[in-house]
Amino acid sequence: KPITLVVGFAAGGAADHAARIVAKKLAENLGTTVVIENKAGAGGNIAHLQVVQGPTDGSTILLGSVGPLAIAPHLTKVGYDPQKDLAPLTMGMNFPNVLVVHPSTPFRTFRELLDHVRANPGKLNYGYTHAASGHMAMELLKLEASRCAPGTKDCKGVFMVGIPYRGGGPMLQDLLGGQIPLMFINQDVALPHVKAGKLRALAVTSLQRNPLYPDVPTIDESGLKGFQALSWSGLSVVRGTPQPVIDRLDAALRKIMASADFRQRLESVGFVVPPAGQAHYTAFVKSELDLWTRVIKTAGIKPE
């Protein structure tokens, strides 16, 4: 029967782009129709709740993401438990956030920015939207950059002032206009502005450099070893879906993700294709839950 692939964000973004590639390949593999339903709102939580409350016959698949699955459950009443209410199928892709600054700032490297912040605590602002991946990346950066190496004397922490925004659009406009000097932003959103010289990219949050930003170093190689804060998406169905249906979808998705055409299409826009399958996705989501639980508790981030 026809399948609905529910995406928690509006058409045109990274998640929607990946979903349309998956939908086309899945329809071809299963010999059925796969329709995209963009259910934007509440940072993707509305879409997740819709799938959890929907049919258990495999006809509705969720393209889940880091915010609703690993961050929001700690900070708001989402109405679902990602680990109990969803059956993972496979992780689809991941990509980094990019630390960008307005070109009017003097910073040309991540180290220059970090040295300035340590020497001038509380004098630099950044923009963020509550519980988004860029917000979490900044909180992780402040925590990791404030750690003192064993034996270090006079270790200075990192303190910047966060300016909250209700949405990414207004925040980006203020950054482009110079009202705020820096923020973390998804790599696909940042790219046209970086290419046009309207923003300067200092570092990416993946452990490896991204092909769309070959000259931009990672935060890991810039001095904060092991730093990683990814945006990612994966496919799930509601818990209670029959195992034979899950197995059929699993087989189709493994075949799709192994195809050279699928990988090329995702990698051409800077996405990384991870290992396919339920086991990898389940373990990855748990690791993300553990990471962001630690960051939220240590940083003292409160529900909005």
PDB file of C-alpha atoms in Angstrom:
ATOM      1  CA  LYS A   1       0.000   0.000   0.000  1.00  0.00           C
ATOM      2  CA  PRO A   2       1.159   3.626  -0.361  1.00  0.00           C
ATOM      3  CA  ILE A   3       3.696   4.815   2.208  1.00  0.00           C
ATOM      4  CA  THR A   4       3.787   8.249   3.807  1.00  0.00           C
ATOM      5  CA  LEU A   5       7.210   9.547   4.772  1.00  0.00           C
ATOM      6  CA  VAL A   6       6.687  12.191   7.443  1.00  0.00           C
ATOM      7  CA  VAL A   7       9.294  14.964   7.662  1.00  0.00           C
ATOM      8  CA  GLY A   8       9.268  17.356  10.604  1.00  0.00           C
ATOM      9  CA  PHE A   9      10.472  20.357   8.644  1.00  0.00           C
ATOM     10  CA  ALA A  10       9.319  22.498   5.751  1.00  0.00           C
ATOM     11  CA  ALA A  11      10.170  21.686   2.158  1.00  0.00           C
ATOM     12  CA  GLY A  12      13.533  22.854   0.902  1.00  0.00           C
ATOM     13  CA  GLY A  13      15.744  22.139   3.918  1.00  0.00           C
ATOM     14  CA  ALA A  14      18.371  19.460   4.494  1.00  0.00           C
ATOM     15  CA  ALA A  15      15.941  16.926   6.000  1.00  0.00           C
ATOM     16  CA  ASP A  16      13.425  17.420   3.196  1.00  0.00           C
ATOM     17  CA  HIS A  17      16.139  17.083   0.550  1.00  0.00           C
ATOM     18  CA  ALA A  18      17.341  13.785   2.001  1.00  0.00           C
ATOM     19  CA  ALA A  19      13.751  12.540   2.402  1.00  0.00           C
ATOM     20  CA  ARG A  20      12.971  13.072  -1.281  1.00  0.00           C
ATOM     21  CA  ILE A  21      16.029  11.084  -2.320  1.00  0.00           C
ATOM     22  CA  VAL A  22      15.038   8.239   0.039  1.00  0.00           C
ATOM     23  CA  ALA A  23      11.380   8.341  -1.036  1.00  0.00           C
ATOM     24  CA  LYS A  24      12.219   7.958  -4.719  1.00  0.00           C
ATOM     25  CA  LYS A  25      14.537   5.022  -4.114  1.00  0.00           C
ATOM     26  CA  LEU A  26      12.166   3.359  -1.642  1.00  0.00           C
ATOM     27  CA  ALA A  27       9.249   3.596  -4.065  1.00  0.00           C
ATOM     28  CA  GLU A  28      11.349   1.972  -6.789  1.00  0.00           C
ATOM     29  CA  ASN A  29      12.507  -0.817  -4.476  1.00  0.00           C
ATOM     30  CA  LEU A  30       9.109  -1.644  -2.972  1.00  0.00           C
ATOM     31  CA  GLY A  31       7.050  -1.080  -6.107  1.00  0.00           C
ATOM     32  CA  THR A  32       4.675   1.320  -4.387  1.00  0.00           C
ATOM     33  CA  THR A  33       4.049   5.028  -3.959  1.00  0.00           C
ATOM     34  CA  VAL A  34       5.966   6.965  -1.290  1.00  0.00           C
ATOM     35  CA  VAL A  35       4.515  10.384  -0.504  1.00  0.00           C
ATOM     36  CA  ILE A  36       6.373  13.072   1.456  1.00  0.00           C
ATOM     37  CA  GLU A  37       4.358  14.830   4.158  1.00  0.00           C
ATOM     38  CA  ASN A  38       6.086  17.921   5.539  1.00  0.00           C
ATOM     39  CA  LYS A  39       4.734  18.397   9.061  1.00  0.00           C
ATOM     40  CA  ALA A  40       6.697  21.395  10.296  1.00  0.00           C
ATOM     41  CA  GLY A  41       6.332  22.882  13.760  1.00  0.00           C
ATOM     42  CA  ALA A  42       7.779  22.713  17.272  1.00  0.00           C
ATOM     43  CA  GLY A  43      11.239  21.865  15.972  1.00  0.00           C
ATOM     44  CA  GLY A  44      10.005  18.647  14.399  1.00  0.00           C
ATOM     45  CA  ASN A  45       8.167  17.371  17.482  1.00  0.00           C
ATOM     46  CA  ILE A  46       4.713  17.581  15.859  1.00  0.00           C
ATOM     47  CA  ALA A  47       5.761  15.155  13.122  1.00  0.00           C
ATOM     48  CA  HIS A  48       7.221  12.712  15.625  1.00  0.00           C
ATOM     49  CA  LEU A  49       4.062  12.757  17.726  1.00  0.00           C
ATOM     50  CA  GLN A  50       1.929  12.194  14.618  1.00  0.00           C
ATOM     51  CA  VAL A  51       3.853   9.054  13.701  1.00  0.00           C
ATOM     52  CA  VAL A  52       3.775   7.708  17.268  1.00  0.00           C
ATOM     53  CA  GLN A  53      -0.014   8.090  17.286  1.00  0.00           C
ATOM     54  CA  GLY A  54      -0.447   6.661  13.784  1.00  0.00           C
ATOM     55  CA  PRO A  55      -0.988   3.208  12.272  1.00  0.00           C
ATOM     56  CA  THR A  56       1.271   0.278  13.115  1.00  0.00           C
ATOM     57  CA  ASP A  57       1.204  -1.336   9.678  1.00  0.00           C
ATOM     58  CA  GLY A  58       4.376   0.224   8.291  1.00  0.00           C
ATOM     59  CA  SER A  59       2.500   2.613   6.006  1.00  0.00           C
ATOM     60  CA  THR A  60       3.881   5.631   7.877  1.00  0.00           C
ATOM     61  CA  ILE A  61       7.623   6.188   8.229  1.00  0.00           C
ATOM     62  CA  LEU A  62       9.257   8.976  10.183  1.00  0.00           C
ATOM     63  CA  LEU A  63      12.345  10.856   9.116  1.00  0.00           C
ATOM     64  CA  GLY A  64      13.503  11.714  12.621  1.00  0.00           C
ATOM     65  CA  SER A  65      16.271  14.103  13.586  1.00  0.00           C
ATOM     66  CA  VAL A  66      18.605  15.002  16.425  1.00  0.00           C
ATOM     67  CA  GLY A  67      16.394  17.687  18.013  1.00  0.00           C
ATOM     68  CA  PRO A  68      13.183  15.707  18.613  1.00  0.00           C
ATOM     69  CA  LEU A  69      14.965  12.401  19.262  1.00  0.00           C
ATOM     70  CA  ALA A  70      17.932  13.349  21.442  1.00  0.00           C
ATOM     71  CA  ILE A  71      17.499  16.920  22.735  1.00  0.00           C
ATOM     72  CA  ALA A  72      13.851  18.013  23.046  1.00  0.00           C
ATOM     73  CA  PRO A  73      12.737  15.114  25.319  1.00  0.00           C
ATOM     74  CA  HIS A  74      14.987  16.618  28.032  1.00  0.00           C
ATOM     75  CA  LEU A  75      13.672  20.148  27.655  1.00  0.00           C
ATOM     76  CA  THR A  76       9.959  20.016  26.865  1.00  0.00           C
ATOM     77  CA  LYS A  77       6.899  17.785  27.114  1.00  0.00           C
ATOM     78  CA  VAL A  78       6.967  16.197  23.682  1.00  0.00           C
ATOM     79  CA  GLY A  79       4.284  13.548  24.308  1.00  0.00           C
ATOM     80  CA  TYR A  80       6.440  10.610  23.254  1.00  0.00           C
ATOM     81  CA  ASP A  81       9.464   8.588  24.351  1.00  0.00           C
ATOM     82  CA  PRO A  82      11.885   8.163  21.418  1.00  0.00           C
ATOM     83  CA  GLN A  83      13.279   4.887  22.727  1.00  0.00           C
ATOM     84  CA  LYS A  84       9.988   3.309  23.788  1.00  0.00           C
ATOM     85  CA  ASP A  85       7.579   4.582  21.131  1.00  0.00           C
ATOM     86  CA  LEU A  86       9.648   4.303  17.957  1.00  0.00           C
ATOM     87  CA  ALA A  87      11.245   1.307  16.258  1.00  0.00           C
ATOM     88  CA  PRO A  88      14.427   2.428  14.461  1.00  0.00           C
ATOM     89  CA  LEU A  89      15.077   1.313  10.895  1.00  0.00           C
ATOM     90  CA  THR A  90      18.304   3.025   9.876  1.00  0.00           C
ATOM     91  CA  MET A  91      20.243   6.220  10.228  1.00  0.00           C
ATOM     92  CA  GLY A  92      20.072   8.055   6.915  1.00  0.00           C
ATOM     93  CA  MET A  93      22.742  10.738   6.967  1.00  0.00           C
ATOM     94  CA  ASN A  94      24.625  13.196   9.125  1.00  0.00           C
ATOM     95  CA  PHE A  95      26.349  16.498   8.543  1.00  0.00           C
ATOM     96  CA  PRO A  96      28.163  19.106  10.618  1.00  0.00           C
ATOM     97  CA  ASN A  97      27.215  22.457  11.930  1.00  0.00           C
ATOM     98  CA  VAL A  98      29.545  25.274  10.920  1.00  0.00           C
ATOM     99  CA  LEU A  99      30.863  27.947  13.258  1.00  0.00           C
ATOM    100  CA  VAL A 100      30.452  31.173  11.296  1.00  0.00           C
ATOM    101  CA  VAL A 101      31.267  34.780  12.084  1.00  0.00           C
ATOM    102  CA  HIS A 102      30.299  38.055  10.458  1.00  0.00           C
ATOM    103  CA  PRO A 103      33.148  39.286   8.201  1.00  0.00           C
ATOM    104  CA  SER A 104      33.388  42.517  10.194  1.00  0.00           C
ATOM    105  CA  THR A 105      34.882  40.537  13.089  1.00  0.00           C
ATOM    106  CA  PRO A 106      38.674  40.124  13.224  1.00  0.00           C
ATOM    107  CA  PHE A 107      38.549  36.334  13.647  1.00  0.00           C
ATOM    108  CA  ARG A 108      39.979  34.232  10.844  1.00  0.00           C
ATOM    109  CA  THR A 109      40.628  31.011  12.756  1.00  0.00           C
ATOM    110  CA  PHE A 110      38.916  29.098  15.510  1.00  0.00           C
ATOM    111  CA  ARG A 111      41.969  29.562  17.731  1.00  0.00           C
ATOM    112  CA  GLU A 112      41.851  33.346  17.329  1.00  0.00           C
ATOM    113  CA  LEU A 113      38.207  33.351  18.393  1.00  0.00           C
ATOM    114  CA  LEU A 114      38.863  31.111  21.380  1.00  0.00           C
ATOM    115  CA  ASP A 115      41.830  33.179  22.556  1.00  0.00           C
ATOM    116  CA  HIS A 116      39.764  36.357  22.307  1.00  0.00           C
ATOM    117  CA  VAL A 117      36.864  34.891  24.292  1.00  0.00           C
ATOM    118  CA  ARG A 118      39.180  33.627  27.015  1.00  0.00           C
ATOM    119  CA  ALA A 119      40.821  37.051  27.292  1.00  0.00           C
ATOM    120  CA  ASN A 120      37.483  38.899  27.186  1.00  0.00           C
ATOM    121  CA  PRO A 121      34.891  36.801  29.043  1.00  0.00           C
ATOM    122  CA  GLY A 122      31.288  37.864  28.558  1.00  0.00           C
ATOM    123  CA  LYS A 123      32.080  40.473  25.891  1.00  0.00           C
ATOM    124  CA  LEU A 124      31.115  38.435  22.812  1.00  0.00           C
ATOM    125  CA  ASN A 125      27.542  37.490  21.905  1.00  0.00           C
ATOM    126  CA  TYR A 126      26.210  34.606  19.850  1.00  0.00           C
ATOM    127  CA  GLY A 127      22.766  33.704  18.534  1.00  0.00           C
ATOM    128  CA  TYR A 128      20.865  30.505  19.190  1.00  0.00           C
ATOM    129  CA  THR A 129      17.425  28.922  19.004  1.00  0.00           C
ATOM    130  CA  HIS A 130      16.466  26.923  22.062  1.00  0.00           C
ATOM    131  CA  ALA A 131      17.258  23.182  21.931  1.00  0.00           C
ATOM    132  CA  ALA A 132      18.377  23.268  18.282  1.00  0.00           C
ATOM    133  CA  SER A 133      21.539  21.478  17.204  1.00  0.00           C
ATOM    134  CA  GLY A 134      23.434  24.782  16.909  1.00  0.00           C
ATOM    135  CA  HIS A 135      22.465  25.688  20.470  1.00  0.00           C
ATOM    136  CA  MET A 136      23.749  22.358  21.752  1.00  0.00           C
ATOM    137  CA  ALA A 137      26.951  22.654  19.724  1.00  0.00           C
ATOM    138  CA  MET A 138      27.693  25.997  21.374  1.00  0.00           C
ATOM    139  CA  GLU A 139      26.976  24.657  24.862  1.00  0.00           C
ATOM    140  CA  LEU A 140      29.273  21.706  24.201  1.00  0.00           C
ATOM    141  CA  LEU A 141      31.949  24.069  22.894  1.00  0.00           C
ATOM    142  CA  LYS A 142      31.791  26.215  26.026  1.00  0.00           C
ATOM    143  CA  LEU A 143      32.044  23.145  28.257  1.00  0.00           C
ATOM    144  CA  GLU A 144      34.886  21.472  26.372  1.00  0.00           C
ATOM    145  CA  ALA A 145      36.872  24.691  25.894  1.00  0.00           C
ATOM    146  CA  SER A 146      36.628  25.391  29.631  1.00  0.00           C
ATOM    147  CA  ARG A 147      38.230  22.099  30.652  1.00  0.00           C
ATOM    148  CA  CYS A 148      41.690  22.469  32.140  1.00  0.00           C
ATOM    149  CA  ALA A 149      44.420  20.085  31.115  1.00  0.00           C
ATOM    150  CA  PRO A 150      46.138  18.268  34.027  1.00  0.00           C
ATOM    151  CA  GLY A 151      48.736  20.530  35.599  1.00  0.00           C
ATOM    152  CA  THR A 152      47.499  23.652  33.797  1.00  0.00           C
ATOM    153  CA  LYS A 153      47.733  26.832  35.835  1.00  0.00           C
ATOM    154  CA  ASP A 154      45.473  29.852  35.407  1.00  0.00           C
ATOM    155  CA  CYS A 155      43.165  27.965  33.054  1.00  0.00           C
ATOM    156  CA  LYS A 156      40.505  30.343  31.752  1.00  0.00           C
ATOM    157  CA  GLY A 157      37.013  29.211  30.922  1.00  0.00           C
ATOM    158  CA  VAL A 158      34.916  30.260  27.988  1.00  0.00           C
ATOM    159  CA  PHE A 159      32.048  32.646  28.649  1.00  0.00           C
ATOM    160  CA  MET A 160      29.944  34.193  25.887  1.00  0.00           C
ATOM    161  CA  VAL A 161      26.481  35.723  26.084  1.00  0.00           C
ATOM    162  CA  GLY A 162      23.760  33.842  24.219  1.00  0.00           C
ATOM    163  CA  ILE A 163      21.031  35.830  22.458  1.00  0.00           C
ATOM    164  CA  PRO A 164      17.901  33.646  22.097  1.00  0.00           C
ATOM    165  CA  TYR A 165      15.793  33.659  18.933  1.00  0.00           C
ATOM    166  CA  ARG A 166      12.407  32.110  18.244  1.00  0.00           C
ATOM    167  CA  GLY A 167      13.492  30.925  14.813  1.00  0.00           C
ATOM    168  CA  GLY A 168      16.523  30.358  12.635  1.00  0.00           C
ATOM    169  CA  GLY A 169      15.431  32.821   9.940  1.00  0.00           C
ATOM    170  CA  PRO A 170      15.488  35.992  12.072  1.00  0.00           C
ATOM    171  CA  MET A 171      18.703  34.835  13.728  1.00  0.00           C
ATOM    172  CA  LEU A 172      20.427  34.367  10.379  1.00  0.00           C
ATOM    173  CA  GLN A 173      19.257  37.788   9.192  1.00  0.00           C
ATOM    174  CA  ASP A 174      20.714  39.413  12.300  1.00  0.00           C
ATOM    175  CA  LEU A 175      23.994  37.595  11.752  1.00  0.00           C
ATOM    176  CA  LEU A 176      24.149  38.697   8.108  1.00  0.00           C
ATOM    177  CA  GLY A 177      23.354  42.247   9.214  1.00  0.00           C
ATOM    178  CA  GLY A 178      26.091  42.235  11.854  1.00  0.00           C
ATOM    179  CA  GLN A 179      23.727  42.556  14.825  1.00  0.00           C
ATOM    180  CA  ILE A 180      25.248  39.375  16.265  1.00  0.00           C
ATOM    181  CA  PRO A 181      28.837  38.317  15.516  1.00  0.00           C
ATOM    182  CA  LEU A 182      28.682  34.531  15.427  1.00  0.00           C
ATOM    183  CA  MET A 183      26.696  31.316  15.744  1.00  0.00           C
ATOM    184  CA  PHE A 184      26.616  27.670  14.742  1.00  0.00           C
ATOM    185  CA  ILE A 185      24.528  26.944  11.657  1.00  0.00           C
ATOM    186  CA  ASN A 186      23.750  23.911   9.518  1.00  0.00           C
ATOM    187  CA  GLN A 187      26.299  23.492   6.756  1.00  0.00           C
ATOM    188  CA  ASP A 188      23.785  23.614   3.892  1.00  0.00           C
ATOM    189  CA  VAL A 189      22.257  26.870   5.160  1.00  0.00           C
ATOM    190  CA  ALA A 190      25.646  28.498   5.677  1.00  0.00           C
ATOM    191  CA  LEU A 191      27.187  27.519   2.342  1.00  0.00           C
ATOM    192  CA  PRO A 192      25.740  30.173  -0.038  1.00  0.00           C
ATOM    193  CA  HIS A 193      26.520  32.960   2.429  1.00  0.00           C
ATOM    194  CA  VAL A 194      30.074  31.691   2.975  1.00  0.00           C
ATOM    195  CA  LYS A 195      30.633  31.443  -0.788  1.00  0.00           C
ATOM    196  CA  ALA A 196      29.306  34.988  -1.237  1.00  0.00           C
ATOM    197  CA  GLY A 197      31.657  36.333   1.436  1.00  0.00           C
ATOM    198  CA  LYS A 198      28.778  37.391   3.667  1.00  0.00           C
ATOM    199  CA  LEU A 199      29.888  34.998   6.409  1.00  0.00           C
ATOM    200  CA  ARG A 200      33.268  33.545   7.369  1.00  0.00           C
ATOM    201  CA  ALA A 201      33.471  29.862   8.318  1.00  0.00           C
ATOM    202  CA  LEU A 202      35.954  29.094  11.111  1.00  0.00           C
ATOM    203  CA  ALA A 203      35.364  25.411  11.848  1.00  0.00           C
ATOM    204  CA  VAL A 204      33.035  22.463  11.335  1.00  0.00           C
ATOM    205  CA  THR A 205      31.727  20.218  14.117  1.00  0.00           C
ATOM    206  CA  SER A 206      32.356  16.809  12.534  1.00  0.00           C
ATOM    207  CA  LEU A 207      35.505  14.775  13.199  1.00  0.00           C
ATOM    208  CA  GLN A 208      36.380  14.873   9.494  1.00  0.00           C
ATOM    209  CA  ARG A 209      36.383  17.865   7.176  1.00  0.00           C
ATOM    210  CA  ASN A 210      33.300  18.235   5.032  1.00  0.00           C
ATOM    211  CA  PRO A 211      33.733  18.107   1.233  1.00  0.00           C
ATOM    212  CA  LEU A 212      31.705  21.292   0.809  1.00  0.00           C
ATOM    213  CA  TYR A 213      34.167  23.080   3.126  1.00  0.00           C
ATOM    214  CA  PRO A 214      37.511  21.483   2.218  1.00  0.00           C
ATOM    215  CA  ASP A 215      39.551  24.421   3.554  1.00  0.00           C
ATOM    216  CA  VAL A 216      37.644  24.759   6.833  1.00  0.00           C
ATOM    217  CA  PRO A 217      39.226  22.766   9.682  1.00  0.00           C
ATOM    218  CA  THR A 218      37.334  20.733  12.237  1.00  0.00           C
ATOM    219  CA  ILE A 219      37.122  21.853  15.850  1.00  0.00           C
ATOM    220  CA  ASP A 220      38.871  18.595  16.699  1.00  0.00           C
ATOM    221  CA  GLU A 221      41.937  19.476  14.624  1.00  0.00           C
ATOM    222  CA  SER A 222      41.780  23.064  15.892  1.00  0.00           C
ATOM    223  CA  GLY A 223      42.590  21.958  19.428  1.00  0.00           C
ATOM    224  CA  LEU A 224      39.473  20.513  21.099  1.00  0.00           C
ATOM    225  CA  LYS A 225      40.217  16.824  20.601  1.00  0.00           C
ATOM    226  CA  GLY A 226      37.223  14.563  20.118  1.00  0.00           C
ATOM    227  CA  PHE A 227      34.763  17.429  19.650  1.00  0.00           C
ATOM    228  CA  GLN A 228      31.756  16.389  17.588  1.00  0.00           C
ATOM    229  CA  ALA A 229      28.248  17.855  17.373  1.00  0.00           C
ATOM    230  CA  LEU A 230      26.359  16.541  14.369  1.00  0.00           C
ATOM    231  CA  SER A 231      23.013  17.176  12.785  1.00  0.00           C
ATOM    232  CA  TRP A 232      21.505  13.908  11.575  1.00  0.00           C
ATOM    233  CA  SER A 233      18.373  12.179  10.354  1.00  0.00           C
ATOM    234  CA  GLY A 234      17.161   8.601  10.489  1.00  0.00           C
ATOM    235  CA  LEU A 235      14.135   6.495   9.629  1.00  0.00           C
ATOM    236  CA  SER A 236      11.771   4.873  12.140  1.00  0.00           C
ATOM    237  CA  VAL A 237       8.287   3.401  12.391  1.00  0.00           C
ATOM    238  CA  VAL A 238       5.968   3.346  15.370  1.00  0.00           C
ATOM    239  CA  ARG A 239       6.637   0.641  17.949  1.00  0.00           C
ATOM    240  CA  GLY A 240       4.207  -2.241  17.440  1.00  0.00           C
ATOM    241  CA  THR A 241       4.777  -2.468  13.691  1.00  0.00           C
ATOM    242  CA  PRO A 242       4.956  -6.219  12.841  1.00  0.00           C
ATOM    243  CA  GLN A 243       8.485  -7.590  12.607  1.00  0.00           C
ATOM    244  CA  PRO A 244       8.026  -8.944   9.043  1.00  0.00           C
ATOM    245  CA  VAL A 245       7.136  -5.420   7.925  1.00  0.00           C
ATOM    246  CA  ILE A 246      10.176  -3.985   9.703  1.00  0.00           C
ATOM    247  CA  ASP A 247      12.364  -6.672   8.121  1.00  0.00           C
ATOM    248  CA  ARG A 248      11.002  -5.839   4.648  1.00  0.00           C
ATOM    249  CA  LEU A 249      11.695  -2.136   5.123  1.00  0.00           C
ATOM    250  CA  ASP A 250      15.113  -2.909   6.605  1.00  0.00           C
ATOM    251  CA  ALA A 251      16.094  -4.985   3.567  1.00  0.00           C
ATOM    252  CA  ALA A 252      14.923  -2.274   1.168  1.00  0.00           C
ATOM    253  CA  LEU A 253      16.771   0.489   3.017  1.00  0.00           C
ATOM    254  CA  ARG A 254      19.998  -1.511   3.224  1.00  0.00           C
ATOM    255  CA  LYS A 255      19.876  -2.039  -0.525  1.00  0.00           C
ATOM    256  CA  ILE A 256      19.207   1.650  -1.140  1.00  0.00           C
ATOM    257  CA  MET A 257      22.019   2.858   1.115  1.00  0.00           C
ATOM    258  CA  ALA A 258      24.490   0.457  -0.461  1.00  0.00           C
ATOM    259  CA  SER A 259      23.844   1.819  -3.958  1.00  0.00           C
ATOM    260  CA  ALA A 260      26.501   4.059  -5.453  1.00  0.00           C
ATOM    261  CA  ASP A 261      23.876   6.415  -6.894  1.00  0.00           C
ATOM    262  CA  PHE A 262      22.249   7.025  -3.513  1.00  0.00           C
ATOM    263  CA  ARG A 263      25.563   7.691  -1.793  1.00  0.00           C
ATOM    264  CA  GLN A 264      26.711   9.989  -4.581  1.00  0.00           C
ATOM    265  CA  ARG A 265      23.551  12.080  -4.441  1.00  0.00           C
ATOM    266  CA  LEU A 266      23.813  12.596  -0.684  1.00  0.00           C
ATOM    267  CA  GLU A 267      27.565  13.107  -0.602  1.00  0.00           C
ATOM    268  CA  SER A 268      27.385  15.655  -3.436  1.00  0.00           C
ATOM    269  CA  VAL A 269      25.543  18.035  -1.100  1.00  0.00           C
ATOM    270  CA  GLY A 270      27.856  17.450   1.860  1.00  0.00           C
ATOM    271  CA  PHE A 271      25.926  14.720   3.683  1.00  0.00           C
ATOM    272  CA  VAL A 272      27.740  11.715   5.163  1.00  0.00           C
ATOM    273  CA  VAL A 273      26.125   8.293   4.661  1.00  0.00           C
ATOM    274  CA  PRO A 274      26.626   6.171   7.818  1.00  0.00           C
ATOM    275  CA  PRO A 275      26.383   2.378   8.180  1.00  0.00           C
ATOM    276  CA  ALA A 276      22.874   1.077   7.463  1.00  0.00           C
ATOM    277  CA  GLY A 277      20.696  -0.966   9.792  1.00  0.00           C
ATOM    278  CA  GLN A 278      18.769  -0.972  13.043  1.00  0.00           C
ATOM    279  CA  ALA A 279      21.681  -1.878  15.336  1.00  0.00           C
ATOM    280  CA  HIS A 280      23.878   1.038  14.321  1.00  0.00           C
ATOM    281  CA  TYR A 281      21.015   3.545  14.465  1.00  0.00           C
ATOM    282  CA  THR A 282      19.837   2.333  17.889  1.00  0.00           C
ATOM    283  CA  ALA A 283      23.346   2.590  19.344  1.00  0.00           C
ATOM    284  CA  PHE A 284      23.916   5.995  17.763  1.00  0.00           C
ATOM    285  CA  VAL A 285      20.688   7.499  19.140  1.00  0.00           C
ATOM    286  CA  LYS A 286      21.575   6.202  22.605  1.00  0.00           C
ATOM    287  CA  SER A 287      25.032   7.782  22.389  1.00  0.00           C
ATOM    288  CA  GLU A 288      23.441  11.084  21.350  1.00  0.00           C
ATOM    289  CA  LEU A 289      20.945  10.922  24.214  1.00  0.00           C
ATOM    290  CA  ASP A 290      23.810  10.308  26.643  1.00  0.00           C
ATOM    291  CA  LEU A 291      25.866  13.183  25.206  1.00  0.00           C
ATOM    292  CA  TRP A 292      23.118  15.792  25.247  1.00  0.00           C
ATOM    293  CA  THR A 293      21.837  14.671  28.646  1.00  0.00           C
ATOM    294  CA  ARG A 294      25.306  15.390  30.035  1.00  0.00           C
ATOM    295  CA  VAL A 295      25.562  18.757  28.273  1.00  0.00           C
ATOM    296  CA  ILE A 296      22.083  19.900  29.323  1.00  0.00           C
ATOM    297  CA  LYS A 297      22.638  18.942  32.963  1.00  0.00           C
ATOM    298  CA  THR A 298      26.177  20.326  33.192  1.00  0.00           C
ATOM    299  CA  ALA A 299      25.291  23.591  31.451  1.00  0.00           C
ATOM    300  CA  GLY A 300      22.108  23.951  33.505  1.00  0.00           C
ATOM    301  CA  ILE A 301      19.879  24.449  30.451  1.00  0.00           C
ATOM    302  CA  LYS A 302      16.258  24.777  31.527  1.00  0.00           C
ATOM    303  CA  PRO A 303      13.047  23.883  29.659  1.00  0.00           C
ATOM    304  CA  GLU A 304      11.740  26.766  27.580  1.00  0.00           C
TER     305      GLU A 304
END
